[in-house]
mmCIF file of C-alpha atoms in Angstrom:
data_model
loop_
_atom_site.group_PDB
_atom_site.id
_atom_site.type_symbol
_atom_site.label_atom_id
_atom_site.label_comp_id
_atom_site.label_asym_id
_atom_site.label_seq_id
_atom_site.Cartn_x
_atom_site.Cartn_y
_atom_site.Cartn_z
ATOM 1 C CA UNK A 1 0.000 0.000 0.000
ATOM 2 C CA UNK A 2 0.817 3.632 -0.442
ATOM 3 C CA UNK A 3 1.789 5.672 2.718
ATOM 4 C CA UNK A 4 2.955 9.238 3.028
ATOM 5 C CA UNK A 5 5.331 10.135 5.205
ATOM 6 C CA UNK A 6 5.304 13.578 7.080
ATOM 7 C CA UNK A 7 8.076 14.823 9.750
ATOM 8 C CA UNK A 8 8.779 18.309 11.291
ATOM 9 C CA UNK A 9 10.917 20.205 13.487
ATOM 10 C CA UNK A 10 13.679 17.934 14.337
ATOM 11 C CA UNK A 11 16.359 19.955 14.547
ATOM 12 C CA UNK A 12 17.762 23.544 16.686
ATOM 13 C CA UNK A 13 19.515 26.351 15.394
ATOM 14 C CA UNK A 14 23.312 24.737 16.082
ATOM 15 C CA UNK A 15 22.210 21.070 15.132
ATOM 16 C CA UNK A 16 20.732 18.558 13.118
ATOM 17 C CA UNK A 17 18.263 19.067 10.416
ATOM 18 C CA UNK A 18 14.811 18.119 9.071
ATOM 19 C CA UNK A 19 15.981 16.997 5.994
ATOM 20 C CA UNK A 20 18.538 14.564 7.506
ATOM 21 C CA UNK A 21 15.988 12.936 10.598
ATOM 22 C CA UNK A 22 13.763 12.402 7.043
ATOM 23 C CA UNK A 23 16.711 10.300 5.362
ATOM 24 C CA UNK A 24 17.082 8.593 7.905
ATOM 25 C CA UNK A 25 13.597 6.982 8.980
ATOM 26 C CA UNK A 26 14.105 6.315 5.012
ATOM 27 C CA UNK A 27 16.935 4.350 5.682
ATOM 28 C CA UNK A 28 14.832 2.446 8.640
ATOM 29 C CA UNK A 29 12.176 1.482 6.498
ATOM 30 C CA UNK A 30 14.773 0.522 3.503
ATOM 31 C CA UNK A 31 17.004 -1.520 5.809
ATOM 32 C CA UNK A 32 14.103 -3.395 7.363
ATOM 33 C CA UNK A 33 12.950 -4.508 3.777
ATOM 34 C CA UNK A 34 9.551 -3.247 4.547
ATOM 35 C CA UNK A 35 9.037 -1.063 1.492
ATOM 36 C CA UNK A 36 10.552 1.266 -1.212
ATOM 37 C CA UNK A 37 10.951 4.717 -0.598
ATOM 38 C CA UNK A 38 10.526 7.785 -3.090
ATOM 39 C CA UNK A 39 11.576 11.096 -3.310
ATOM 40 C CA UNK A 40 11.925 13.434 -0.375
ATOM 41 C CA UNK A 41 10.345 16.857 -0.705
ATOM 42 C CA UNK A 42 10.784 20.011 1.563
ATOM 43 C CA UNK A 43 7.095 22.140 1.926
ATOM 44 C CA UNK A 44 7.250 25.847 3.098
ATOM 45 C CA UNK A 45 4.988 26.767 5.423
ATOM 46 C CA UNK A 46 4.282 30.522 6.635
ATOM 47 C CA UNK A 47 7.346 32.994 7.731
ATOM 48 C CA UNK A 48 5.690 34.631 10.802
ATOM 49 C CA UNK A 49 7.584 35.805 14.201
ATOM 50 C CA UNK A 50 5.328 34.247 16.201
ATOM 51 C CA UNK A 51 5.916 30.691 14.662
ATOM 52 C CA UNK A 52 8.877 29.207 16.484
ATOM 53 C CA UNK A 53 10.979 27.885 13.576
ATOM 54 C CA UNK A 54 14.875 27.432 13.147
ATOM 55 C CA UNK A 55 15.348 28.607 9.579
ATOM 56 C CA UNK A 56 12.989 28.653 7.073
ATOM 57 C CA UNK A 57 9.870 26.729 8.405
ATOM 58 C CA UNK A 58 9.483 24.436 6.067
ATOM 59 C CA UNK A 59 7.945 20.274 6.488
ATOM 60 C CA UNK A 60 9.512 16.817 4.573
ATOM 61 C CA UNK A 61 7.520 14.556 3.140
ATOM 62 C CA UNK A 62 8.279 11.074 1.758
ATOM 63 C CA UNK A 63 5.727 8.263 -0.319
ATOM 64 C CA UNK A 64 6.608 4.599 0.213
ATOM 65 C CA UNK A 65 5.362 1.271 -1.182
ATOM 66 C CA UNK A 66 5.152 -1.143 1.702
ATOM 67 C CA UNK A 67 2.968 -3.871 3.166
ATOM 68 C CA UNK A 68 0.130 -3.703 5.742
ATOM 69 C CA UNK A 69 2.011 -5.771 8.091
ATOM 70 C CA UNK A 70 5.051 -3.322 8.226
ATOM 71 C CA UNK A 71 2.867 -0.249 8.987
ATOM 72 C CA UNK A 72 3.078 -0.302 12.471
ATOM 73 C CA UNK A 73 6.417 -1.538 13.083
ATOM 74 C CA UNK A 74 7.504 1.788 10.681
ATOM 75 C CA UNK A 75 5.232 4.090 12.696
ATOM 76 C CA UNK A 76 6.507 2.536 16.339
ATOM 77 C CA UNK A 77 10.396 2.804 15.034
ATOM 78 C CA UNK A 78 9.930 6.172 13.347
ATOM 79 C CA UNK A 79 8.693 7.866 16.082
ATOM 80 C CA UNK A 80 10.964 5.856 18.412
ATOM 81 C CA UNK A 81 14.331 7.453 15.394
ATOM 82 C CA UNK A 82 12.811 10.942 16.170
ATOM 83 C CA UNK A 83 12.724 10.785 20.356
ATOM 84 C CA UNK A 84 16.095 9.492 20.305
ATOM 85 C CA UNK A 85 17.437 11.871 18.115
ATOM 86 C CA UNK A 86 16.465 14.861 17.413
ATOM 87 C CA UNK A 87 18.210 18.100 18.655
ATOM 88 C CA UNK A 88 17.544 18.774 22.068
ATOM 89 C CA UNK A 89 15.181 21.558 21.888
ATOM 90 C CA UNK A 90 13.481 20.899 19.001
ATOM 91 C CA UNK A 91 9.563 19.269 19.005
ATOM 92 C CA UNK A 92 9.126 16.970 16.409
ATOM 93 C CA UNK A 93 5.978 15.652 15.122
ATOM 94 C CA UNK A 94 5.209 12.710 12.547
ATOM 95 C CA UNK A 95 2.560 12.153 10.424
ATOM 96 C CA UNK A 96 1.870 9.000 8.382
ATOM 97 C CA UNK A 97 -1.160 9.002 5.668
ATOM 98 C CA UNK A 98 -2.194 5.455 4.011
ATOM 99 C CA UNK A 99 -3.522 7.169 0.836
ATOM 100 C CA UNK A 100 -6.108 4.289 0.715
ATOM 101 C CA UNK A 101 -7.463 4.723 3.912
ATOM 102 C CA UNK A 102 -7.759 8.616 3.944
ATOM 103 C CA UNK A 103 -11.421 10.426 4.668
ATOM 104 C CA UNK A 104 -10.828 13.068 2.737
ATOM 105 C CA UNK A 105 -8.303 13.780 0.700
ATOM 106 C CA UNK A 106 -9.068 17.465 -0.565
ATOM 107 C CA UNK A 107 -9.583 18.344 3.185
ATOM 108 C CA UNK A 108 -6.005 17.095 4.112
ATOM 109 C CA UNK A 109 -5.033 19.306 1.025
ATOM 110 C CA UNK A 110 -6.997 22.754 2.057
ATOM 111 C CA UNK A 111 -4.754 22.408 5.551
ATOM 112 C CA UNK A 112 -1.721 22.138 3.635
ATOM 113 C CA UNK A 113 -1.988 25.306 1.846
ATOM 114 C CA UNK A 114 -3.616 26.834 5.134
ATOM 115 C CA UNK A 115 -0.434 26.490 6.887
ATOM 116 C CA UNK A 116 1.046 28.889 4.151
ATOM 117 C CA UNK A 117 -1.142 31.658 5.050
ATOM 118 C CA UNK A 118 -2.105 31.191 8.538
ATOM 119 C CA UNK A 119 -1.153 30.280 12.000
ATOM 120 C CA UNK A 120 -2.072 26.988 13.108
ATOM 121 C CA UNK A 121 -2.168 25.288 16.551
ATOM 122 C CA UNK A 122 -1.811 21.619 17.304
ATOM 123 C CA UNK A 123 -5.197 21.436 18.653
ATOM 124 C CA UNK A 124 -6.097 22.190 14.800
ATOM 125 C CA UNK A 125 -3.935 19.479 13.506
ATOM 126 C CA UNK A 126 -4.698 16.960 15.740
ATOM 127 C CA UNK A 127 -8.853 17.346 15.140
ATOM 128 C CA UNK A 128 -8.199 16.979 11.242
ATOM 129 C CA UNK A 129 -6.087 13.988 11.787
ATOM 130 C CA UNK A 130 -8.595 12.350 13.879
ATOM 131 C CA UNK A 131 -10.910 13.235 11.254
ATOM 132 C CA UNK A 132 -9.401 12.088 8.623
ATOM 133 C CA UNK A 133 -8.370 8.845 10.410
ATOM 134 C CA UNK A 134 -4.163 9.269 9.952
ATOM 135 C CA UNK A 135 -1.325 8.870 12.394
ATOM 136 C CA UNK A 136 -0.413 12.130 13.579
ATOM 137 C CA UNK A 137 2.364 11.847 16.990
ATOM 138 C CA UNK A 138 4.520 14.252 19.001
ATOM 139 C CA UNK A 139 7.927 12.861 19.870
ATOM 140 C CA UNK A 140 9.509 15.566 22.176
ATOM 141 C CA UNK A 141 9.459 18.938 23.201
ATOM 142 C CA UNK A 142 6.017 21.254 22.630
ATOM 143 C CA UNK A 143 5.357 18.413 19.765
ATOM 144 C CA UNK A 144 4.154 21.692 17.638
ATOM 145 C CA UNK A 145 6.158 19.830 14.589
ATOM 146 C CA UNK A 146 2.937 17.933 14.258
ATOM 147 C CA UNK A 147 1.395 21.011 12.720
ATOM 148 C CA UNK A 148 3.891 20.632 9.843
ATOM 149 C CA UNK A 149 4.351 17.102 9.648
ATOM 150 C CA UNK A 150 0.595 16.844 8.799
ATOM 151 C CA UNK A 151 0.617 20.129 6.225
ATOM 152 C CA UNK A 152 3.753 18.561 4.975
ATOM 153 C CA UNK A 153 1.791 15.391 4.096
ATOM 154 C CA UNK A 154 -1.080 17.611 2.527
ATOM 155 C CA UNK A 155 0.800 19.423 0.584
ATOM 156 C CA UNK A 156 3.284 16.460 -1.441
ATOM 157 C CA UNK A 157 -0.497 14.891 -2.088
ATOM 158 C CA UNK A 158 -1.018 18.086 -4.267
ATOM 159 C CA UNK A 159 1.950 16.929 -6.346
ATOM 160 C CA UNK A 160 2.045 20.723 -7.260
ATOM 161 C CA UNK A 161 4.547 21.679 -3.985
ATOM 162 C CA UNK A 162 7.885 21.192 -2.804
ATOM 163 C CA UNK A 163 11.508 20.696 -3.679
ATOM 164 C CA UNK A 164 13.167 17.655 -3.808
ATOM 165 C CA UNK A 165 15.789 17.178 -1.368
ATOM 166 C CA UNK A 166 19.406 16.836 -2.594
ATOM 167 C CA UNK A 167 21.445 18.552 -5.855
ATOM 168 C CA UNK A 168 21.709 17.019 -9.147
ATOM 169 C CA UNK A 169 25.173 16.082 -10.121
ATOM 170 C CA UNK A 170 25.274 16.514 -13.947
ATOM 171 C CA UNK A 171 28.141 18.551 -15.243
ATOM 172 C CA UNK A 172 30.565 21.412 -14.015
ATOM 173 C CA UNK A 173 28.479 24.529 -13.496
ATOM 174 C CA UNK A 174 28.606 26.417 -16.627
ATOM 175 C CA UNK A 175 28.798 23.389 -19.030
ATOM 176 C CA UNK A 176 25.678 23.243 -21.624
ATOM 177 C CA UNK A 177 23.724 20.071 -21.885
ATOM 178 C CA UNK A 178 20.927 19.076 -24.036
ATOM 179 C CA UNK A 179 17.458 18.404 -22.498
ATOM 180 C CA UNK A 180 17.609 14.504 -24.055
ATOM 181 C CA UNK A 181 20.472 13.936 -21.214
ATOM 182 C CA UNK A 182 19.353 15.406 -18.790
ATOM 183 C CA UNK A 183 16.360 13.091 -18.414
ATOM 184 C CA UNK A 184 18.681 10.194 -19.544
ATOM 185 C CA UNK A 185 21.270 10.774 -17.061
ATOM 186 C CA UNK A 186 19.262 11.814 -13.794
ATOM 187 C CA UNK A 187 15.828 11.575 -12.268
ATOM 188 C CA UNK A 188 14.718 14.559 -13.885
ATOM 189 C CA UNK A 189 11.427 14.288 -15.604
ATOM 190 C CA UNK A 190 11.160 17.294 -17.265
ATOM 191 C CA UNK A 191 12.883 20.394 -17.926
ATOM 192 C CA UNK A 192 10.177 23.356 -17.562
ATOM 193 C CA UNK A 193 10.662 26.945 -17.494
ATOM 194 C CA UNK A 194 9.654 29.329 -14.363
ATOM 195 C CA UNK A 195 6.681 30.439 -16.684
ATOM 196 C CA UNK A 196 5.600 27.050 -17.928
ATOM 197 C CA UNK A 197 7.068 26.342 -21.196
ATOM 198 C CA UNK A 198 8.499 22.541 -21.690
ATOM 199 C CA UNK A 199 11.623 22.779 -23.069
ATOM 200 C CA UNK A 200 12.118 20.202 -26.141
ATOM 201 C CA UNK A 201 14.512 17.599 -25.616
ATOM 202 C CA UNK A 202 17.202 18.512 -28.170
ATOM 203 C CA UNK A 203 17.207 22.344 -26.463
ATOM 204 C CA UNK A 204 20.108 23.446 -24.398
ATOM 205 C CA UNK A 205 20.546 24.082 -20.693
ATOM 206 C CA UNK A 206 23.717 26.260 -19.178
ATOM 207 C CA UNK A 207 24.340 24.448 -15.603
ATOM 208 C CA UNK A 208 24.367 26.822 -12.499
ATOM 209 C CA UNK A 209 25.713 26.313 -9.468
ATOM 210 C CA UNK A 210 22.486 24.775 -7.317
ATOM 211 C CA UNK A 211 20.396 22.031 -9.526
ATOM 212 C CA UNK A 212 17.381 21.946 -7.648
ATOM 213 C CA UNK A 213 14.231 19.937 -9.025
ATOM 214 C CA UNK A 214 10.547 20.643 -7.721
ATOM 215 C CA UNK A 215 7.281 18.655 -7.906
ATOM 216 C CA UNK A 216 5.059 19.887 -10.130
ATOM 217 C CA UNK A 217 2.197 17.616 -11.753
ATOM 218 C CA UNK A 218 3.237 15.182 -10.223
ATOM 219 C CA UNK A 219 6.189 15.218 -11.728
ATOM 220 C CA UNK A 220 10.213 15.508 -11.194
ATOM 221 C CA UNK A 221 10.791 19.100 -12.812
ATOM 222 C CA UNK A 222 14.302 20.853 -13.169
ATOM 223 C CA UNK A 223 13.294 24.540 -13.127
ATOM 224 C CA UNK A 224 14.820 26.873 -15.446
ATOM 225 C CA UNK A 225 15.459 30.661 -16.862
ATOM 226 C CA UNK A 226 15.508 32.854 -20.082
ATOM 227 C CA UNK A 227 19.047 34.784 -19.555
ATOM 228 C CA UNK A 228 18.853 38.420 -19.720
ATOM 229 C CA UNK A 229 20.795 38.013 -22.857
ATOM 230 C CA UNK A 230 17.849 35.751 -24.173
ATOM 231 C CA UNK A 231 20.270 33.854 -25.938
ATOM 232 C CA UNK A 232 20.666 30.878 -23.110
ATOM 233 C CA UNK A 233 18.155 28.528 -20.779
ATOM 234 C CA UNK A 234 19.630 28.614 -17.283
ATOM 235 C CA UNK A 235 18.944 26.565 -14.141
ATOM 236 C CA UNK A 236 17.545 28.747 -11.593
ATOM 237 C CA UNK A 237 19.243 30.877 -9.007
ATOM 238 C CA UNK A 238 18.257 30.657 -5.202
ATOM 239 C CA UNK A 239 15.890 33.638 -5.646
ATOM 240 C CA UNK A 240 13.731 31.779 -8.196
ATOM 241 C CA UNK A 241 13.670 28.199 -6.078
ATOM 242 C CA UNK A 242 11.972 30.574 -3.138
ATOM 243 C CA UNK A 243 8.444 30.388 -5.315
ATOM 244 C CA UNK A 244 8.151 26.196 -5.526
#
């Protein structure tokens, strides 16, 4: 069965991160042979100062394939990964959606993009979850990383939200590569501009230095740029990976 994977607020300012505590339960579920694992996606939620947040606010969310029998032991050792080691400080949450089993789907969705806008409590997340019939746990601290470890969930299930973890590793920044191996030589699905075109396979892409991919229709996308020059695609900078 299909299960999504939500976790939040794992680390403090001087250590760990999200990101990281995410790879990790990855690895648990991976090493136990209970499933396969896909790509992990970092959400943003709102930038307020009165959310407690170390950076940049933002929820991981990961889908796997596993059986019915393994969903408890991955819930029981997940949450067990998170007590034991996130940073002190931090309070993580963890949510865990079997896409089958879900209430209501679009409702899980509307929080998701609520937690963009608005401040949210736990006493919020925890009523949806229990309405919706999903695993939602705190595993330390205030447990407010439930909030996002629920939205996080919501929000992959859009397949329209979030960047996926990690940097391609294609060529030297600056090189130029064709569209046709990029795909061929990465998990890149397609290579889309920041205003929608799809770029044709046999077009050309100058590397910068951060290859970031986002999910967007359900998709693996590698973003990209008109120059100023118009004369050259161009992965996108930092400043355009702030709107996925």
């Amino acid at each position: 069965m299909k299960i999504y994977v939500g976790i939040d607020d794992t680390d403090n300012i001087d250590q760990g991160a999200t990101g990281a505590s995410a790879n990790q339960v990855i690895k648990i579920v991976e090493e136990n042979h209970w499933g396969s694992c896909q790509g992990l996606t970092r959400h943003q939620l709102l930038l307020h100062p009165d959310i407690a947040y170390t950076s940049h606010n933002s929820s991981m969310c990961f889908i796997a394939e596993i059986e019915a029998a393994c969903l408890e032991p991955l819930i029981e050792e997940a949450g067990q990964f998170l007590e034991q080691h996130s940073a002190p400080g931090s309070d993580p949450g963890l949510c865990v959606v079997v896409e089958e089993q879900l209430r209501d789907t679009e409702s899980l969705i509307a929080y998701g993009y609520e937690t963009k806008i608005r401040i949210m409590t736990k006493e919020e997340a925890y009523a949806l979850a229990g309405k919706l019939g999903v695993h939602l746990s705190e595993h330390g601290g205030t447990g407010l990383g439930v909030i996002g470890a629920l939205a996080g969930v919501g929000l992959r299930m859009t397949n329209n939200d979030g960047r996926f973890q990690g940097k391609l590793q294609l060529k030297a920044p600056g090189a130029i590569i064709n569209v046709a191996e990029i795909i061929s030589s990465s998990p890149v699905e397609r290579v889309q501009s920041v205003d929608g075109y799809v770029l044709r396979e046999d077009e050309e892409v100058r590397l910068g230095n951060k290859l970031k991919t986002v999910l967007l229709d359900g998709k693996r996308i590698l973003p990209v740029y008109r120059r100023e020059d118009g004369l050259a695609w161009e992965t996108c900078t930092n400043s355009h990976l702030e709107h996925y």
